[in-house]
Short mmCIF file of C-alpha atoms in Angstrom, two decimals:
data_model
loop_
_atom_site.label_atom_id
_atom_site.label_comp_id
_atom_site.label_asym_id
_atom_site.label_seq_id
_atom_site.Cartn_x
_atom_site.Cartn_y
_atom_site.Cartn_z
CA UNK A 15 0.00 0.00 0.00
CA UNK A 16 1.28 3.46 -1.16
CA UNK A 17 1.95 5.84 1.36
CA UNK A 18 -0.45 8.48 -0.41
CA UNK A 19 -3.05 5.58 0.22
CA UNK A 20 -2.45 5.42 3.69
CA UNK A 21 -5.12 7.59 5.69
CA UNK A 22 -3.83 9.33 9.34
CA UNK A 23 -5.78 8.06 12.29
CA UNK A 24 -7.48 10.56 13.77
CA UNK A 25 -7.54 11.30 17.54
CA UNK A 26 -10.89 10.90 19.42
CA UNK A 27 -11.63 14.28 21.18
CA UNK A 28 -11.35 14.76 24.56
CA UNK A 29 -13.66 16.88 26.01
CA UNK A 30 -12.31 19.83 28.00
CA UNK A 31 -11.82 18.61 32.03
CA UNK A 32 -12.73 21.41 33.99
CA UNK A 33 -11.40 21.66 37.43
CA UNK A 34 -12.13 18.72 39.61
CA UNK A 35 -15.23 19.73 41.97
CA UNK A 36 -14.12 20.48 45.28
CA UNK A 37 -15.39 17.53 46.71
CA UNK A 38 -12.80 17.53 50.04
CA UNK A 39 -13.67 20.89 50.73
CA UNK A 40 -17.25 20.91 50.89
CA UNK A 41 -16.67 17.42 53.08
CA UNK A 42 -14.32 19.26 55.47
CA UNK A 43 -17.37 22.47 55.76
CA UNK A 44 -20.01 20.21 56.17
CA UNK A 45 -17.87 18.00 59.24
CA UNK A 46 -16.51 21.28 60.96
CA UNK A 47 -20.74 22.58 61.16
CA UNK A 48 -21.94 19.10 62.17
CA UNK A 49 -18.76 18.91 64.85
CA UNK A 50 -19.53 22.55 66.20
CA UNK A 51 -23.04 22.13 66.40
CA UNK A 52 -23.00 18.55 68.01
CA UNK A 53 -20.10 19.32 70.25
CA UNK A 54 -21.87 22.63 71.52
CA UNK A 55 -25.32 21.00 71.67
CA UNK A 56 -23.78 17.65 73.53
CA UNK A 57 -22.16 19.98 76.23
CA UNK A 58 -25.37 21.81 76.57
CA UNK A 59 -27.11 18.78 77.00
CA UNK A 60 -25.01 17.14 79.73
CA UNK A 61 -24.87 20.27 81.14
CA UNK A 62 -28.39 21.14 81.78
CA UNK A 63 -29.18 17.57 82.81
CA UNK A 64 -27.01 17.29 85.60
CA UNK A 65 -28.61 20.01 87.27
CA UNK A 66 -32.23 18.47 86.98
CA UNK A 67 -33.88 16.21 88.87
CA UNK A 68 -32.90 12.53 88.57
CA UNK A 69 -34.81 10.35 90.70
CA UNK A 70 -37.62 10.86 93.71
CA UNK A 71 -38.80 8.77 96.47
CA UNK A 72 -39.91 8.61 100.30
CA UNK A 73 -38.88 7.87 103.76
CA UNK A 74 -41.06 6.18 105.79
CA UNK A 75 -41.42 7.72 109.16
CA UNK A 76 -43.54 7.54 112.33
CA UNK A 77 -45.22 10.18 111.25
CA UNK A 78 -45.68 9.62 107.51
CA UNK A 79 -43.85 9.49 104.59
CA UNK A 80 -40.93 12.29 103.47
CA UNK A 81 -40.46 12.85 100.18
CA UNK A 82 -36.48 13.49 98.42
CA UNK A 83 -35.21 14.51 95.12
CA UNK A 84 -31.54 13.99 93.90
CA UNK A 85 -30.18 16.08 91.11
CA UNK A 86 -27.99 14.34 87.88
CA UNK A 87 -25.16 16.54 90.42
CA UNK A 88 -26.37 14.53 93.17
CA UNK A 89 -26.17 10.89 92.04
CA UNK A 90 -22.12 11.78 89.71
CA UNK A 91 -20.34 14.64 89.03
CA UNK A 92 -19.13 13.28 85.96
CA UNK A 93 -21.36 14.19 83.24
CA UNK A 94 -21.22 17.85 84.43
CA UNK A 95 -17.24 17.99 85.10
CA UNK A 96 -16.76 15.96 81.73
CA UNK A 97 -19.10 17.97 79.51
CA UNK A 98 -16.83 21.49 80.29
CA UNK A 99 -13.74 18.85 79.09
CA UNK A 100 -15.81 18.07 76.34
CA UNK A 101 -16.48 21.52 75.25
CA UNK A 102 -12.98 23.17 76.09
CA UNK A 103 -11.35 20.10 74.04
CA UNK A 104 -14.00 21.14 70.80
CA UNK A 105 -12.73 24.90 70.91
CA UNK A 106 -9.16 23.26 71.52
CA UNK A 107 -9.39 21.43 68.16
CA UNK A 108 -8.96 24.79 66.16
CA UNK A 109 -6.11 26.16 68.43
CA UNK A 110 -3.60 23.06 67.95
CA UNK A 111 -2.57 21.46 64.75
CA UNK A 112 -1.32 17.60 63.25
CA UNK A 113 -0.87 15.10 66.14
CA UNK A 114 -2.06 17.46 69.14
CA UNK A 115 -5.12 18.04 67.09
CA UNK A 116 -5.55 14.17 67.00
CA UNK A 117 -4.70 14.46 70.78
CA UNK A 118 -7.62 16.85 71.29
CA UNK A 119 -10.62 15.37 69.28
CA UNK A 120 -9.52 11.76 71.38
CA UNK A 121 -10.03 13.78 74.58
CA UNK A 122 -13.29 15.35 73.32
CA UNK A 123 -14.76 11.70 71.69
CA UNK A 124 -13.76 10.21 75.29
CA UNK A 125 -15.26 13.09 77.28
CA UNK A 126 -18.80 11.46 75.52
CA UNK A 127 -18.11 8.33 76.15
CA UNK A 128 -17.81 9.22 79.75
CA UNK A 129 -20.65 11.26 80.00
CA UNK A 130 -23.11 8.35 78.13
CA UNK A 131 -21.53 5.70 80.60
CA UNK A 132 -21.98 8.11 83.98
CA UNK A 133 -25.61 8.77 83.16
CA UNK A 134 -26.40 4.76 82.27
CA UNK A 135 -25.48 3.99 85.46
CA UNK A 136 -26.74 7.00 87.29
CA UNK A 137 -29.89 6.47 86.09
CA UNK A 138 -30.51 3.37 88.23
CA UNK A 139 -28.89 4.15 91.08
CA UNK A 140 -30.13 4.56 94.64
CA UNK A 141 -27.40 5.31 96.81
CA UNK A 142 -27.65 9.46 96.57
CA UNK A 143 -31.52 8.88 97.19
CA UNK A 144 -30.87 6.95 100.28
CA UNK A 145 -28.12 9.74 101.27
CA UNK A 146 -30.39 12.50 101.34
CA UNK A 147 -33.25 10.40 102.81
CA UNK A 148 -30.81 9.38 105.72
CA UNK A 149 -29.91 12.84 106.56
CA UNK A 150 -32.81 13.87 106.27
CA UNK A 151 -34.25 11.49 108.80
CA UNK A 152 -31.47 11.62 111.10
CA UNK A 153 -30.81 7.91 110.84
CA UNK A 154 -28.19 5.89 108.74
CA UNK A 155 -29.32 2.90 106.91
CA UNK A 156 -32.41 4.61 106.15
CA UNK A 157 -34.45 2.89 103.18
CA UNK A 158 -36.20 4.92 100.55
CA UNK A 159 -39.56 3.43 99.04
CA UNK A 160 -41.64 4.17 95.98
CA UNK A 161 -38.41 5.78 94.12
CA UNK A 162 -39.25 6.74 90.27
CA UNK A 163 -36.32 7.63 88.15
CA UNK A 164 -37.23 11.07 85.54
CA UNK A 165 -35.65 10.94 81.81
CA UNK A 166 -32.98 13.30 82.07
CA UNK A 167 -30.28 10.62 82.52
CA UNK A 168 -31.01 9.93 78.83
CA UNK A 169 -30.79 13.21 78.11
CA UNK A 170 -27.09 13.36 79.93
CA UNK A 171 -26.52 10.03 77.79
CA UNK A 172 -27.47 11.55 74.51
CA UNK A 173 -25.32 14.47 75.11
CA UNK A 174 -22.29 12.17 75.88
CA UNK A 175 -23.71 10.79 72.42
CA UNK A 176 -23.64 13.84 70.38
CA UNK A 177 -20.05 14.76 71.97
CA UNK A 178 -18.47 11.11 70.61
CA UNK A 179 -19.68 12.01 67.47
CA UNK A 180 -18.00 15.52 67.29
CA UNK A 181 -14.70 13.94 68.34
CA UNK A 182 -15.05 11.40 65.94
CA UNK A 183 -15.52 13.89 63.00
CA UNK A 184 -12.73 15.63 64.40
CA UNK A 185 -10.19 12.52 63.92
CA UNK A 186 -11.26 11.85 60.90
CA UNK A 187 -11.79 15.12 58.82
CA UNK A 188 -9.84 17.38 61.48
CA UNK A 189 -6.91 17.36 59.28
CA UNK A 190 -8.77 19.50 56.83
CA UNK A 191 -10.30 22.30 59.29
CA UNK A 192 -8.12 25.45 59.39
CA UNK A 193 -6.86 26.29 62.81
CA UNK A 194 -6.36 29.78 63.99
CA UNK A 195 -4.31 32.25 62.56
CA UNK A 196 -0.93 32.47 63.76
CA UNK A 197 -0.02 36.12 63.55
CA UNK A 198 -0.16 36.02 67.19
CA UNK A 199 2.41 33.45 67.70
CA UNK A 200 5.83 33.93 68.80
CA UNK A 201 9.18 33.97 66.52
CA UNK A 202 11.39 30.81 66.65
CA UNK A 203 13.64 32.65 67.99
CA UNK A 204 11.09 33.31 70.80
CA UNK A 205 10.22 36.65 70.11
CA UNK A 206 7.23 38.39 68.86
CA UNK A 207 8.50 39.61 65.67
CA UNK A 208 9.78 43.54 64.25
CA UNK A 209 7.92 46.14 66.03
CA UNK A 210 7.83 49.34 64.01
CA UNK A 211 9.44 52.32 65.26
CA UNK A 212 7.37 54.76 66.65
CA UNK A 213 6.93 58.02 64.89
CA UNK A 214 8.96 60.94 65.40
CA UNK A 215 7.51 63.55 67.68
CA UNK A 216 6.04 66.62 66.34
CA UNK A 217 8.48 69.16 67.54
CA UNK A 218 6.16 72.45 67.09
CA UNK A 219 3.64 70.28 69.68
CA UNK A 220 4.50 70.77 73.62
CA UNK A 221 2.48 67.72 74.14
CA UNK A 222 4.59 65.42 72.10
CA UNK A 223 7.61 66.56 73.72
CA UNK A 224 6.65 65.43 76.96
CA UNK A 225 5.06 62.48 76.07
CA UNK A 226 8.63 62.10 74.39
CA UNK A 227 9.93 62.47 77.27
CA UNK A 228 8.52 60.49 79.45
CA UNK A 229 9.05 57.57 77.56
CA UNK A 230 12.90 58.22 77.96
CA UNK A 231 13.22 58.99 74.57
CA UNK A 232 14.87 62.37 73.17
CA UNK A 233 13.15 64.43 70.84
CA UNK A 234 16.27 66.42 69.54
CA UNK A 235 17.28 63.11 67.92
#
């Protein structure tokens, strides 16, 4: 075959590839809102349970019955002391970067998981109850009857639940959330970087001279 026979091979067209969408982005957005918001509504949460009532029930005396309430505070301090943990380790997250901010988000996922377990088992426990009743009565050993435990154990619990899930989302997709800026930060060299000079004094103003002055500095110069 001649080469004036032979026929060039074409090229397919490729279409034009536009930037690739900005798929990790959007991810690391949508992760940092979900984080904030469950972190901040998982503190409130624990927080405002432990300072409601938990459980209620009644000494018997000679002259009756006498009725006691226990706070979430009452029965464990935990889910109150670990939901200000929780919620100091979420604003943490942006302050620290790489393996502290892995570090951080652990602390804040285990500050949940704290919380949940504290107000599972607070919710069926007794011993506060008896506690109060005892002082109360003026006798130890005292035995409380007719106890009924309220919901906001669960609500303790599903703030611990809403705090694992920020820290979660913060060891996975943490690595993409900006931190804060770092103007503030010192200089390696420990310092705080070039301050600029301060202007010259106006020498036709009294009031600059002695203001000069009294920052040791000469105004002739």
């Amino acid at each position: 075959m001649s080469a004036a026979s032979q026929t060039p091979t074409d090229t397919a067209p490729q279409g034009d590839s536009g930037p690739p969408p900005a798929r990790p982005a959007r991810r690391a957005h949508r992760s940092l809102a979900l984080a904030l918001l469950a972190g901040a509504a998982g503190a409130a949460l624990a927080l405002l349970a432990s300072g409601r009532t938990w459980a209620e029930g009644s000494a018997v005396l000679a002259q009756g019955e006498l009725s006691r309430t226990v706070t979430g505070a009452d029965v464990t301090g935990v889910p109150g002391a670990l939901a200000v943990v929780g919620l100091a380790a979420l604003v943490a997250v942006f302050a620290v970067r790489r393996v502290g901010r892995i570090a951080v988000a652990a602390l804040l996922a285990l500050s949940g998981v704290g919380i949940a377990v504290a107000a599972v088992r607070g919710n069926s426990d007794t011993s506060a109850l008896r506690e109060k009743a005892a002082t109360a009565v003026g006798l130890t050993g005292t035995d409380v009857h007719h106890v009924t435990h309220t919901g906001w154990p669960w609500v303790a619990a599903a703030g611990g639940l809403l705090l694992l899930i920020a820290g979660l989302l913060a060891l996975v997709y943490g690595r993409h959330w900006p931190a804060m800026s770092g103007k503030y930060e010192r200089t390696p060299g420990g310092g705080r970087g070039p301050r600029r000079a301060p202007a010259p004094p106006d020498l036709d103003r009294p009031e600059e001279i002695w203001k000069s002055l009294d920052r040791g500095e000469d105004p002739t110069r």
